[in-house]
Amino acid sequence: MPSPRTVGVIVGSLRKASYTRRLALALAAIAPPHLTLEIVEIGALPLYDQDADDQGAAPAAWTDFREAVRAKDAILFATPEYNRSVPGVLKNAIDVGSRPYGKSAWSGKPAGIVSVSPGAMGAFGANHHLRQSLVFLDMPVLQQPEAYVGHVASLLGDDGSIVSEDSRRFLAGFMARFAELIEAALRVPAD
Ligand code: FNR
């Protein structure tokens, strides 16, 4: 049994009844038992303004968020798609975590991406725009399997569980592969 690992979950929707948040919670329930998934909230982060960092006046919400990300072994991004990209709230959180320059909280953290949509395409555009940012942030990202969750409304039951057996098996497999990536990434000694 691998060591316990804490995975910070960044949910790219602030909506109370968010499908993406509900799916993220369902993933926590089917993840390998040594992974603990904890949502790191992004809704109260002020919009990123570089002046605040340059003047050493970062808001407490930014510094708390950066510390919360640093404390995690890995990060799982669960995102809806807005206009074929990631929602602004998620991009803002990514930007906040990435600064001050040279002190990115994301650097080297293994990452997984699950994109979620009520539509057919499973938020492919958001998934890949996010991947582009994570390359720059030097996060080893799970390549396969890719998780594009379409038609999400029909996948989630009232109790928050994943009602489709095929989807549940696929997503459990995704979390198992993500756990393997986390172990592989954390074994590489930091230089
Ligand atoms: C959307 N939605 C959407 N869906 C999609 O599959 N591709 C898209 O490009 C967009 N664009 C988009 C833009 C904006 C501004 C909104 C508000 C919505 C629909 C979106 O998938 C739907 O609202 C989901 O329910 C959002 O995810 P949560 O909040 O349920 O997690």
CSV table of C-alpha atoms and ligand atoms in Angstrom, one decimal:
chain,number,residue,atom,x,y,z
A,1,MET,CA,0.0,0.0,0.0
A,2,PRO,CA,1.5,3.4,-1.0
A,3,SER,CA,2.0,6.2,1.5
A,4,PRO,CA,-1.0,8.4,2.1
A,5,ARG,CA,-1.2,11.3,-0.3
A,6,THR,CA,-3.2,14.5,-0.2
A,7,VAL,CA,-4.6,15.7,-3.5
A,8,GLY,CA,-5.8,19.3,-3.8
A,9,VAL,CA,-8.9,19.5,-6.0
A,10,ILE,CA,-9.4,22.8,-7.9
A,11,VAL,CA,-13.0,23.0,-9.2
A,12,GLY,CA,-13.5,25.5,-12.0
A,13,SER,CA,-17.2,26.3,-11.2
A,14,LEU,CA,-18.6,28.5,-8.4
A,15,ARG,CA,-22.2,27.4,-9.0
A,16,LYS,CA,-23.9,25.9,-6.0
A,17,ALA,CA,-25.3,22.9,-7.9
A,18,SER,CA,-22.2,22.6,-10.1
A,19,TYR,CA,-22.0,19.3,-11.9
A,20,THR,CA,-18.3,19.6,-11.9
A,21,ARG,CA,-18.1,19.9,-8.1
A,22,ARG,CA,-20.5,17.0,-7.7
A,23,LEU,CA,-18.4,14.9,-10.1
A,24,ALA,CA,-15.2,15.9,-8.2
A,25,LEU,CA,-16.8,14.7,-4.9
A,26,ALA,CA,-17.8,11.4,-6.6
A,27,LEU,CA,-14.2,11.0,-7.7
A,28,ALA,CA,-13.1,11.3,-4.1
A,29,ALA,CA,-15.3,8.4,-3.2
A,30,ILE,CA,-13.9,6.1,-5.9
A,31,ALA,CA,-10.2,7.1,-5.7
A,32,PRO,CA,-7.6,4.6,-4.3
A,33,PRO,CA,-7.9,4.6,-0.5
A,34,HIS,CA,-4.4,6.1,0.1
A,35,LEU,CA,-5.5,9.3,-1.8
A,36,THR,CA,-7.3,11.9,0.2
A,37,LEU,CA,-9.0,14.5,-2.0
A,38,GLU,CA,-9.6,18.0,-0.6
A,39,ILE,CA,-11.2,20.8,-2.5
A,40,VAL,CA,-9.1,24.0,-2.4
A,41,GLU,CA,-11.6,26.8,-2.8
A,42,ILE,CA,-11.0,29.5,-5.4
A,43,GLY,CA,-14.2,31.6,-5.2
A,44,ALA,CA,-12.8,34.2,-2.8
A,45,LEU,CA,-9.6,34.9,-4.6
A,46,PRO,CA,-9.3,38.6,-5.7
A,47,LEU,CA,-8.5,39.0,-9.4
A,48,TYR,CA,-4.8,38.7,-10.0
A,49,ASP,CA,-3.0,42.1,-10.1
A,50,GLN,CA,0.8,41.9,-10.5
A,51,ASP,CA,1.2,45.3,-8.7
A,52,ALA,CA,0.2,43.7,-5.4
A,53,ASP,CA,3.0,41.1,-5.6
A,54,ASP,CA,5.5,43.6,-6.9
A,55,GLN,CA,4.7,45.9,-3.9
A,56,GLY,CA,4.8,43.0,-1.4
A,57,ALA,CA,1.1,43.5,-0.7
A,58,ALA,CA,-0.5,40.3,-1.8
A,59,PRO,CA,-4.0,39.8,-0.3
A,60,ALA,CA,-4.2,37.2,2.5
A,61,ALA,CA,-6.6,35.1,0.3
A,62,TRP,CA,-3.7,34.8,-2.3
A,63,THR,CA,-1.1,33.8,0.2
A,64,ASP,CA,-3.4,31.3,1.9
A,65,PHE,CA,-4.3,29.8,-1.4
A,66,ARG,CA,-0.6,29.5,-2.4
A,67,GLU,CA,0.2,27.8,0.9
A,68,ALA,CA,-2.8,25.4,0.6
A,69,VAL,CA,-1.6,24.4,-2.9
A,70,ARG,CA,2.0,23.9,-1.7
A,71,ALA,CA,0.8,21.6,1.1
A,72,LYS,CA,-0.7,19.2,-1.4
A,73,ASP,CA,1.2,16.2,-2.9
A,74,ALA,CA,-0.7,16.6,-6.2
A,75,ILE,CA,-3.5,18.6,-7.8
A,76,LEU,CA,-6.6,17.4,-9.6
A,77,PHE,CA,-8.3,20.0,-11.8
A,78,ALA,CA,-12.0,19.5,-12.4
A,79,THR,CA,-13.3,22.0,-14.9
A,80,PRO,CA,-16.3,22.9,-16.9
A,81,GLU,CA,-15.9,24.6,-20.3
A,82,TYR,CA,-16.8,28.2,-20.8
A,83,ASN,CA,-16.7,29.4,-24.5
A,84,ARG,CA,-14.4,26.5,-25.4
A,85,SER,CA,-11.9,27.4,-22.7
A,86,VAL,CA,-11.5,27.3,-18.9
A,87,PRO,CA,-13.8,29.6,-16.8
A,88,GLY,CA,-12.1,32.8,-15.8
A,89,VAL,CA,-12.3,31.8,-12.1
A,90,LEU,CA,-10.1,28.8,-12.8
A,91,LYS,CA,-7.6,30.8,-14.8
A,92,ASN,CA,-7.5,33.4,-12.1
A,93,ALA,CA,-6.6,30.7,-9.5
A,94,ILE,CA,-3.9,29.4,-11.8
A,95,ASP,CA,-2.4,32.8,-12.2
A,96,VAL,CA,-2.6,33.6,-8.5
A,97,GLY,CA,-0.8,30.3,-7.6
A,98,SER,CA,1.9,30.8,-10.2
A,99,ARG,CA,3.3,34.0,-8.8
A,100,PRO,CA,5.4,35.8,-7.5
A,101,TYR,CA,7.8,35.0,-10.4
A,102,GLY,CA,10.0,32.0,-9.5
A,103,LYS,CA,7.9,31.0,-6.6
A,104,SER,CA,5.0,29.2,-8.3
A,105,ALA,CA,3.1,26.9,-5.9
A,106,TRP,CA,2.2,24.6,-8.8
A,107,SER,CA,5.8,23.8,-9.9
A,108,GLY,CA,6.5,20.1,-10.1
A,109,LYS,CA,3.1,19.0,-8.6
A,110,PRO,CA,1.7,16.0,-10.5
A,111,ALA,CA,-1.7,16.9,-12.0
A,112,GLY,CA,-4.8,15.3,-13.4
A,113,ILE,CA,-7.5,17.0,-15.5
A,114,VAL,CA,-11.1,16.0,-15.6
A,115,SER,CA,-13.3,18.2,-17.9
A,116,VAL,CA,-17.1,18.1,-17.5
A,117,SER,CA,-20.0,19.2,-19.6
A,118,PRO,CA,-23.7,18.6,-19.9
A,119,GLY,CA,-23.0,18.6,-23.6
A,120,ALA,CA,-21.6,15.9,-25.9
A,121,MET,CA,-18.0,17.0,-26.2
A,122,GLY,CA,-17.0,16.7,-22.6
A,123,ALA,CA,-15.4,20.1,-22.4
A,124,PHE,CA,-12.5,19.1,-24.7
A,125,GLY,CA,-11.6,22.7,-25.4
A,126,ALA,CA,-11.2,23.5,-21.7
A,127,ASN,CA,-9.3,20.4,-21.0
A,128,HIS,CA,-6.7,21.2,-23.6
A,129,HIS,CA,-6.4,24.9,-22.9
A,130,LEU,CA,-5.7,23.9,-19.3
A,131,ARG,CA,-3.1,21.4,-20.4
A,132,GLN,CA,-1.3,24.2,-22.2
A,133,SER,CA,-1.0,26.2,-19.0
A,134,LEU,CA,0.1,23.2,-17.0
A,135,VAL,CA,3.0,22.6,-19.4
A,136,PHE,CA,4.3,26.1,-18.7
A,137,LEU,CA,3.8,25.6,-15.0
A,138,ASP,CA,6.0,22.5,-15.1
A,139,MET,CA,3.4,20.1,-13.8
A,140,PRO,CA,3.6,16.5,-14.9
A,141,VAL,CA,0.1,15.9,-16.2
A,142,LEU,CA,-1.6,12.5,-16.6
A,143,GLN,CA,-1.6,11.8,-20.3
A,144,GLN,CA,-3.8,8.7,-20.5
A,145,PRO,CA,-6.5,8.0,-19.9
A,146,GLU,CA,-7.9,11.4,-20.9
A,147,ALA,CA,-11.1,12.3,-19.0
A,148,TYR,CA,-13.7,14.2,-21.0
A,149,VAL,CA,-17.0,13.7,-19.1
A,150,GLY,CA,-19.9,14.5,-21.4
A,151,HIS,CA,-23.6,14.3,-20.7
A,152,VAL,CA,-22.8,14.7,-17.1
A,153,ALA,CA,-26.4,15.3,-16.0
A,154,SER,CA,-27.3,11.7,-16.7
A,155,LEU,CA,-24.2,10.3,-15.0
A,156,LEU,CA,-24.8,11.6,-11.5
A,157,GLY,CA,-27.5,10.3,-9.1
A,158,ASP,CA,-29.4,12.3,-6.5
A,159,ASP,CA,-27.0,10.9,-3.9
A,160,GLY,CA,-24.0,12.2,-5.8
A,161,SER,CA,-22.8,8.8,-6.9
A,162,ILE,CA,-21.9,7.9,-10.5
A,163,VAL,CA,-24.9,5.9,-11.7
A,164,SER,CA,-23.4,4.7,-15.0
A,165,GLU,CA,-21.4,1.5,-14.3
A,166,ASP,CA,-19.2,2.1,-17.3
A,167,SER,CA,-18.4,5.6,-16.4
A,168,ARG,CA,-17.8,4.7,-12.8
A,169,ARG,CA,-15.3,2.0,-13.9
A,170,PHE,CA,-13.6,4.3,-16.3
A,171,LEU,CA,-13.2,7.1,-13.7
A,172,ALA,CA,-12.0,4.7,-11.1
A,173,GLY,CA,-9.4,3.6,-13.6
A,174,PHE,CA,-8.5,7.2,-14.3
A,175,MET,CA,-7.9,7.8,-10.5
A,176,ALA,CA,-5.8,4.7,-10.2
A,177,ARG,CA,-3.6,5.8,-13.1
A,178,PHE,CA,-3.4,9.3,-11.6
A,179,ALA,CA,-2.3,7.6,-8.3
A,180,GLU,CA,0.5,5.9,-10.2
A,181,LEU,CA,1.6,9.1,-11.8
A,182,ILE,CA,1.7,10.8,-8.3
A,183,GLU,CA,4.0,8.0,-7.0
A,184,ALA,CA,6.3,8.2,-10.1
A,185,ALA,CA,6.5,12.0,-9.9
A,186,LEU,CA,7.2,12.1,-6.2
A,187,ARG,CA,10.0,9.4,-6.5
A,188,VAL,CA,12.0,11.7,-8.8
A,189,PRO,CA,14.4,13.5,-6.5
A,190,ALA,CA,14.2,17.3,-6.6
A,191,ASP,CA,17.4,18.9,-8.0
B,1,FNR,C1,-21.2,27.5,-20.8
B,1,FNR,N1,-21.4,26.2,-21.1
B,1,FNR,C2,-20.6,25.6,-22.1
B,1,FNR,N2,-20.6,24.2,-22.2
B,1,FNR,C3,-19.8,23.6,-23.1
B,1,FNR,O1,-19.8,22.3,-23.1
B,1,FNR,N3,-18.9,24.3,-23.8
B,1,FNR,C4,-18.9,25.7,-23.8
B,1,FNR,O2,-18.0,26.3,-24.4
B,1,FNR,C5,-19.7,26.3,-22.8
B,1,FNR,N4,-19.7,27.7,-22.7
B,1,FNR,C6,-20.3,28.3,-21.6
B,1,FNR,C7,-20.1,29.6,-21.3
B,1,FNR,C8,-20.7,30.2,-20.2
B,1,FNR,C9,-20.4,31.6,-19.8
B,1,FNR,C10,-21.5,29.4,-19.4
B,1,FNR,C11,-22.2,30.1,-18.1
B,1,FNR,C12,-21.8,28.1,-19.7
B,1,FNR,C13,-22.4,25.4,-20.4
B,1,FNR,C14,-21.8,24.7,-19.2
B,1,FNR,O3,-21.2,23.5,-19.6
B,1,FNR,C15,-22.9,24.5,-18.1
B,1,FNR,O4,-23.4,25.7,-17.6
B,1,FNR,C16,-22.3,23.6,-17.0
B,1,FNR,O5,-23.4,23.3,-16.1
B,1,FNR,C17,-21.2,24.4,-16.2
B,1,FNR,O6,-20.6,23.5,-15.3
B,1,FNR,P1,-21.1,23.4,-13.7
B,1,FNR,O7,-21.3,24.8,-13.2
B,1,FNR,O8,-22.4,22.7,-13.7
B,1,FNR,O9,-20.0,22.7,-13.0
